[in-house]
mmCIF file of C-alpha atoms in Angstrom:
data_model
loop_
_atom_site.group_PDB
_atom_site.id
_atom_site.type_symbol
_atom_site.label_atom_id
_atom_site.label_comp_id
_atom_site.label_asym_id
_atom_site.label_seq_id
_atom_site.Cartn_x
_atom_site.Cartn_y
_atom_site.Cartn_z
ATOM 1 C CA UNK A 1 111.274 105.618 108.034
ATOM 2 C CA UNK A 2 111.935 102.228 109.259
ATOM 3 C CA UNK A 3 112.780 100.000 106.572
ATOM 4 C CA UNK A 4 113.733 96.556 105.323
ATOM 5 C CA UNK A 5 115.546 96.016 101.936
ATOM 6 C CA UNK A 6 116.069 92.604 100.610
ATOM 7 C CA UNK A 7 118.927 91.491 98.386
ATOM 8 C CA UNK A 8 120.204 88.761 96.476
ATOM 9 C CA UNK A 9 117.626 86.778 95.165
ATOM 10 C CA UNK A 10 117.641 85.196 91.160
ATOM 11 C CA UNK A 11 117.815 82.004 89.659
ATOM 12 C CA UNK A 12 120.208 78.742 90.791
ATOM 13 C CA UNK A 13 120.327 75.260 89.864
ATOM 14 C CA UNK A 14 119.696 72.550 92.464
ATOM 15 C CA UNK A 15 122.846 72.248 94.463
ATOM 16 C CA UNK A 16 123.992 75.304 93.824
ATOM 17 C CA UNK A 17 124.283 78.182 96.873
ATOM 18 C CA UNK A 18 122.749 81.746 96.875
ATOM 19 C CA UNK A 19 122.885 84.645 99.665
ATOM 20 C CA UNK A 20 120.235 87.014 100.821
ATOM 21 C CA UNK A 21 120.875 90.379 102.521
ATOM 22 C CA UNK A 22 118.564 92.351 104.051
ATOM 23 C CA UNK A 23 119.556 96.226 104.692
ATOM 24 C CA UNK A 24 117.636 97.922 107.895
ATOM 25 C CA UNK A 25 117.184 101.416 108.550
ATOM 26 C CA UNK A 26 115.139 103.333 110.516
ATOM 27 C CA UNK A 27 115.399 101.656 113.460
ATOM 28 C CA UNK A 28 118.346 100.532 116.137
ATOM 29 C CA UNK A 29 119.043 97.302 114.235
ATOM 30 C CA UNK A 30 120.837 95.788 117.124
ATOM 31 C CA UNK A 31 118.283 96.057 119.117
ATOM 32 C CA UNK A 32 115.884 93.811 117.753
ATOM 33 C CA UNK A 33 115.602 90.081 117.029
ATOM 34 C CA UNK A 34 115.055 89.493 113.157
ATOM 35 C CA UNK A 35 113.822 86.324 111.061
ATOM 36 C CA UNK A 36 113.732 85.173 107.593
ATOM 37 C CA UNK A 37 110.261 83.853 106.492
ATOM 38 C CA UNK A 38 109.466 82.371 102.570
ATOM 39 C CA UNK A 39 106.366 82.211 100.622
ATOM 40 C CA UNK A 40 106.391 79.629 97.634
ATOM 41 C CA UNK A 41 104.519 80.954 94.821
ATOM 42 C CA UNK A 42 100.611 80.831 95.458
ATOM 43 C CA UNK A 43 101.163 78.965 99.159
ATOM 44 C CA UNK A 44 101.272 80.306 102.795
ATOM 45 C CA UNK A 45 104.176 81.654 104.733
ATOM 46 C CA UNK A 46 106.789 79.661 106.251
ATOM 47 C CA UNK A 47 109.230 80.464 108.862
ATOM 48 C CA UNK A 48 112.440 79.852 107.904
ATOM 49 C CA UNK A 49 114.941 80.866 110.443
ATOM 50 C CA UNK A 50 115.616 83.585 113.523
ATOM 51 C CA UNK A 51 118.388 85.363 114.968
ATOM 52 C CA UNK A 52 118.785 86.846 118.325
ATOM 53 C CA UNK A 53 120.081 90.609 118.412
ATOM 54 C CA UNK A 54 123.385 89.734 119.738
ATOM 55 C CA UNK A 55 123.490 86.161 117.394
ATOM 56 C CA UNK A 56 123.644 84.742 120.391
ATOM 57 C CA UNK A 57 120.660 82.364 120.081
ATOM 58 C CA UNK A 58 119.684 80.520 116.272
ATOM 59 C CA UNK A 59 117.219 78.689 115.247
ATOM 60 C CA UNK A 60 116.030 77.164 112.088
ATOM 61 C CA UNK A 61 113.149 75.014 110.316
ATOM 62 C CA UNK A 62 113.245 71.817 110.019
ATOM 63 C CA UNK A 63 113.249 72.310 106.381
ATOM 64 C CA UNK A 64 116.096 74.679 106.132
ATOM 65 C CA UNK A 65 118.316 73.175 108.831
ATOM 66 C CA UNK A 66 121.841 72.154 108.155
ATOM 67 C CA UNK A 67 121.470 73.879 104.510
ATOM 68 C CA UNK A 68 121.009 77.604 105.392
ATOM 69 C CA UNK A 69 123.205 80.006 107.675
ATOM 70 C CA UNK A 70 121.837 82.860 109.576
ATOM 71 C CA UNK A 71 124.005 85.907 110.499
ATOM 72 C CA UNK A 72 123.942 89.304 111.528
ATOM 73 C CA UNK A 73 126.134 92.275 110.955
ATOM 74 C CA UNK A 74 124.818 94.856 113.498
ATOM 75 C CA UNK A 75 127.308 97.438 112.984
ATOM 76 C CA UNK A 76 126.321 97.430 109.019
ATOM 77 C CA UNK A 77 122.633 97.223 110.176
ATOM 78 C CA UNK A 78 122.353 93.893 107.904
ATOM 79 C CA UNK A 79 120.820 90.486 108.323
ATOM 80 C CA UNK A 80 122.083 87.566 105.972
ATOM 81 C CA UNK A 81 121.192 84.380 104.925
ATOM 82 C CA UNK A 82 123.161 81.807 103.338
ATOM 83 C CA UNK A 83 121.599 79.012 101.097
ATOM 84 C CA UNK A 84 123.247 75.899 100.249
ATOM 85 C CA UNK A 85 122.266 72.628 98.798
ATOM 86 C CA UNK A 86 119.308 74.345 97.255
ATOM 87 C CA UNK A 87 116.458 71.979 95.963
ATOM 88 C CA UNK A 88 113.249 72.886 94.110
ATOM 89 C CA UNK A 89 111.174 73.266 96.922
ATOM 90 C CA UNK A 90 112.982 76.224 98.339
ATOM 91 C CA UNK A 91 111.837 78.458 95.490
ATOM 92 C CA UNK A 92 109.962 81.253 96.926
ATOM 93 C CA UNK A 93 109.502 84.943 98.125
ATOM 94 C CA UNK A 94 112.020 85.041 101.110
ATOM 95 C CA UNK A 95 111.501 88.031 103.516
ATOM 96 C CA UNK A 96 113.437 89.629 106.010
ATOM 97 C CA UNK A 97 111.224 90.586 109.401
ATOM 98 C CA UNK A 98 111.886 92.328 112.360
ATOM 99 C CA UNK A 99 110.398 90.871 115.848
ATOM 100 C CA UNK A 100 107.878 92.724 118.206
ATOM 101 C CA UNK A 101 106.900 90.341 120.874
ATOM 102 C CA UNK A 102 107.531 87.580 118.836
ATOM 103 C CA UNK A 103 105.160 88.402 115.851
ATOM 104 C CA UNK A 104 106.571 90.151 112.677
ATOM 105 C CA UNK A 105 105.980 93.671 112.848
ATOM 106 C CA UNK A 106 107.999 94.972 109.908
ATOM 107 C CA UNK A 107 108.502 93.084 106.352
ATOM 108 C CA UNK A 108 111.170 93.688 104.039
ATOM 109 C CA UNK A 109 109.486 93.392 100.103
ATOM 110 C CA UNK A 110 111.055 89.970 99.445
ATOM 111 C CA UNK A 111 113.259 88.708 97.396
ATOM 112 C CA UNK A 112 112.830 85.802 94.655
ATOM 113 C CA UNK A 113 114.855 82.698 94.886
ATOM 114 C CA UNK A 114 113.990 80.026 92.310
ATOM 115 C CA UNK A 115 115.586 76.925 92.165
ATOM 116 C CA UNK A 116 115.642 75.235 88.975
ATOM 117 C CA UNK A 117 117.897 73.655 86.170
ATOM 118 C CA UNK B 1 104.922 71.373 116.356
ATOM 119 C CA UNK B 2 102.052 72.946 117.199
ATOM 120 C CA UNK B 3 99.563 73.201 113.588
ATOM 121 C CA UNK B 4 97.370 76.402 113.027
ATOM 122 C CA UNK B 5 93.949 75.809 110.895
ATOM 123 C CA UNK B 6 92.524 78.581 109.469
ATOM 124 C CA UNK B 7 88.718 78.605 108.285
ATOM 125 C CA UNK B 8 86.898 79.333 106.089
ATOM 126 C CA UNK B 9 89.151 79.194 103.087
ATOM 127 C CA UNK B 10 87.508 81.859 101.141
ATOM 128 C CA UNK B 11 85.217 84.278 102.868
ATOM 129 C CA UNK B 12 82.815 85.879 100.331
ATOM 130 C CA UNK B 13 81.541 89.142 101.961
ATOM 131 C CA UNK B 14 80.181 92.640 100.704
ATOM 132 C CA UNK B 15 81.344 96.083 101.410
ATOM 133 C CA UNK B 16 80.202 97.381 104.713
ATOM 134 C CA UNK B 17 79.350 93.896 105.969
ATOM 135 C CA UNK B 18 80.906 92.092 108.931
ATOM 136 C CA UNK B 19 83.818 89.553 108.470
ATOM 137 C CA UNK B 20 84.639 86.801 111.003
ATOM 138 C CA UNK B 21 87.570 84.594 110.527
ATOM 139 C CA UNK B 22 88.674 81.656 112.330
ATOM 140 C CA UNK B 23 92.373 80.376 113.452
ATOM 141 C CA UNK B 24 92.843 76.822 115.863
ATOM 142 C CA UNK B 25 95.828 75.991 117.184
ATOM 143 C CA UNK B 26 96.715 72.213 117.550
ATOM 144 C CA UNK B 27 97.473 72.490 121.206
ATOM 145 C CA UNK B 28 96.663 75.937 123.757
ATOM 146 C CA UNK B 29 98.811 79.160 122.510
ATOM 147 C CA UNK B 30 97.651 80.922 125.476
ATOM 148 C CA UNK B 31 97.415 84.947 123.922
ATOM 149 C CA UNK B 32 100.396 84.188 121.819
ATOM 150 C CA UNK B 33 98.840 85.272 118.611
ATOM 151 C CA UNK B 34 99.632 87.644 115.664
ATOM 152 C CA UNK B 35 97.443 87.959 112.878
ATOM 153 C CA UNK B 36 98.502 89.365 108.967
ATOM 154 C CA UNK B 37 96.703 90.873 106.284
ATOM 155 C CA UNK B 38 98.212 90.422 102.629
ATOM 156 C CA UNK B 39 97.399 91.878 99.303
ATOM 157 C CA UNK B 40 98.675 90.604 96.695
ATOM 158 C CA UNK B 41 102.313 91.587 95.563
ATOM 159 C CA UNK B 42 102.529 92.529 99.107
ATOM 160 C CA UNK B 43 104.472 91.730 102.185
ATOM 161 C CA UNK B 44 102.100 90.883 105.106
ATOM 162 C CA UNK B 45 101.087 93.510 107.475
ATOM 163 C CA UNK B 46 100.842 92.458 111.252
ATOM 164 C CA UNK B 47 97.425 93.670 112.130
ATOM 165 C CA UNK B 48 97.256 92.043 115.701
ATOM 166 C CA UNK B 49 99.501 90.923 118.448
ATOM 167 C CA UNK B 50 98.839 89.179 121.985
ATOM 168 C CA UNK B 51 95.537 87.774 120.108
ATOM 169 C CA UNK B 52 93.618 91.385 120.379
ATOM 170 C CA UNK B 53 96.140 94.294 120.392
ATOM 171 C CA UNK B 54 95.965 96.230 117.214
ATOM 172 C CA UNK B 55 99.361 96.972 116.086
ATOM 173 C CA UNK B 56 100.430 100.641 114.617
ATOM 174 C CA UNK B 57 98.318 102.070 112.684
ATOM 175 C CA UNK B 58 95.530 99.867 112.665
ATOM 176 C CA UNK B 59 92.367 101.004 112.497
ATOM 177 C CA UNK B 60 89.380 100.104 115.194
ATOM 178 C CA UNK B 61 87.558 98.314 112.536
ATOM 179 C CA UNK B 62 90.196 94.834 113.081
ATOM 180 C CA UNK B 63 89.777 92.944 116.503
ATOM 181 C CA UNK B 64 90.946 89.976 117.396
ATOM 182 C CA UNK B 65 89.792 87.369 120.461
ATOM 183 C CA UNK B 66 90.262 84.200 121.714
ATOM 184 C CA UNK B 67 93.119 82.570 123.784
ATOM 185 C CA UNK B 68 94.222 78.677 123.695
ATOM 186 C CA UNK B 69 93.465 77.363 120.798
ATOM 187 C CA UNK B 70 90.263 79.166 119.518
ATOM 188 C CA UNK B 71 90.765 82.465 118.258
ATOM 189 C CA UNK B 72 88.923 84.968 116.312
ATOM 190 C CA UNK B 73 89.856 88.018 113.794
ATOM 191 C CA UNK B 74 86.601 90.265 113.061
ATOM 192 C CA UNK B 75 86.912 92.787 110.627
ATOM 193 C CA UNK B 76 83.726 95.242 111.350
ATOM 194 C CA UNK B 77 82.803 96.845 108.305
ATOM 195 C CA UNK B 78 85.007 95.485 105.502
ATOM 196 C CA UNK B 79 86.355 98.497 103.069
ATOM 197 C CA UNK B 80 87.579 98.003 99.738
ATOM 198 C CA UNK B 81 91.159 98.182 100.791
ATOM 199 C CA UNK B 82 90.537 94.763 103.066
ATOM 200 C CA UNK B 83 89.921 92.071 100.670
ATOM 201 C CA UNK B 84 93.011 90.142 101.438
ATOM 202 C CA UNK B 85 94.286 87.183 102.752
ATOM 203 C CA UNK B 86 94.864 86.800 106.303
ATOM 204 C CA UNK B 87 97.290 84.432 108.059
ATOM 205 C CA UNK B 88 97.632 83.884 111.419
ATOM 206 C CA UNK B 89 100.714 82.565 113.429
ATOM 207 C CA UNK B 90 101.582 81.499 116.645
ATOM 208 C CA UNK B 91 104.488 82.177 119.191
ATOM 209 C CA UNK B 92 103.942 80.248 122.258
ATOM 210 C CA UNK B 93 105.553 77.027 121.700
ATOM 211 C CA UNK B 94 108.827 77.488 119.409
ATOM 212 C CA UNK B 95 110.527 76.516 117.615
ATOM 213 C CA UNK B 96 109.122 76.454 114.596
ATOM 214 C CA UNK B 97 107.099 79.838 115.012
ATOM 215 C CA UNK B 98 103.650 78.574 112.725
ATOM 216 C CA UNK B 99 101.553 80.008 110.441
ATOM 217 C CA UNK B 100 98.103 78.869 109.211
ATOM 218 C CA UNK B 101 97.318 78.289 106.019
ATOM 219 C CA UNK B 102 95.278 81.447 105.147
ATOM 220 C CA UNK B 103 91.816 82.874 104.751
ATOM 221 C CA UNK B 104 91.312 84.849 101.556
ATOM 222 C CA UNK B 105 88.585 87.403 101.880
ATOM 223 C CA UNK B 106 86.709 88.512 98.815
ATOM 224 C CA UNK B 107 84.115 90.446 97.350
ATOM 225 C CA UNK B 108 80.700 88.984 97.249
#
């Protein structure tokens, strides 16, 4: 079935880096545009960041941007994202989603990231 | 950046009843609107697309409406399985692709 698998989450201290993986299957991974999205504990979603299928085009939140690195491995059917210069306010559910028309059609079950010392 | 407002916060409403929810965009989206139901431990769900197009599996019972910046997510006959919280999120004018901030349905 199709199929989103996040990786990589746990506990770092401000500064520090973390990555996040996200395993697809199910589906023709290369064929699809993918984005990372967070949810801080108790608040809304956020979009984080998005990835064209060939990497081609990137874009990122305001938030996130010149700290975190999108990528895409479309060969290993994986989607990446690299955290640096974490602070506090990046602790939250981060999810892997694939794109349908520009809205998030399939969600990954998240992966924890807190940030603290 | 265009900012989507949700309303009511918290919708009290009883099994069988009708729900309405609310999402306005700060500037016209045109149909460019997805809307997500979440339980809680849960990933979203997309539930809507293009403002009314039910995605996969989605029963008749959610509709959505509107285009520009009113838009409207009606949940017919609520079941026990749809007290959630639903977001909406916009993809007309990005980047950033928005969310609003959420309407938590619950049992009256």
């Amino acid at each position: 079935q199709v199929q989103l698998v996040e990786s990589g989450g746990g506990l770092v201290k401000p500064g520090g880096s973390l990555r996040l993986s996200c395993a697809a299957s199910g589906f023709t991974f290369g064929d699809y545009y993918m984005s990372w999205i967070r949810q801080a504990p108790g608040k809304g979603l956020e979009w984080v960041s998005y990835i064209s299928s060939s990497a081609s085009t990137i874009y990122y939140a305001d938030s996130v941007k010149g700290r975190f690195t999108i990528s895409r491995d479309n060969p290993k059917n994986s989607l990446y994202l690299q955290m640096n210069s974490l602070r506090a306010e990046d602790s939250a559910v981060y999810y892997c989603a694939r794109l349908l028309v520009r809205a998030f059609d399939i969600w990954g079950q998240g992966t924890m990231v807190t940030v603290s010392s | 950046e265009i900012v989507m407002t949700q309303s009511p916060a918290t919708l009290s409403v009883s099994p069988g009843e009708r729900a309405t929810l609310s999402c306005r965009a700060s500037q016209s989206v045109s149909s460019n609107l997805a809307w997500y139901q979440q339980k809680p431990g849960q990933a979203p769900r997309l539930l809507i697309y293009g403002a009314s197009t039910r995605a996969t599996g989605i029963p008749a019972r959610f509709s959505g409406s509107g285009s520009g910046t009113e838009f409207t997510l009606t949940i017919s006959s609520l079941q026990s399985g749809d007290f959630a919280v639903y977001y909406c999120q916009q993809y007309n004018n990005w980047p950033p692709l928005t969310f609003g901030g959420g309407t938590k349905v619950e049992i009256k």
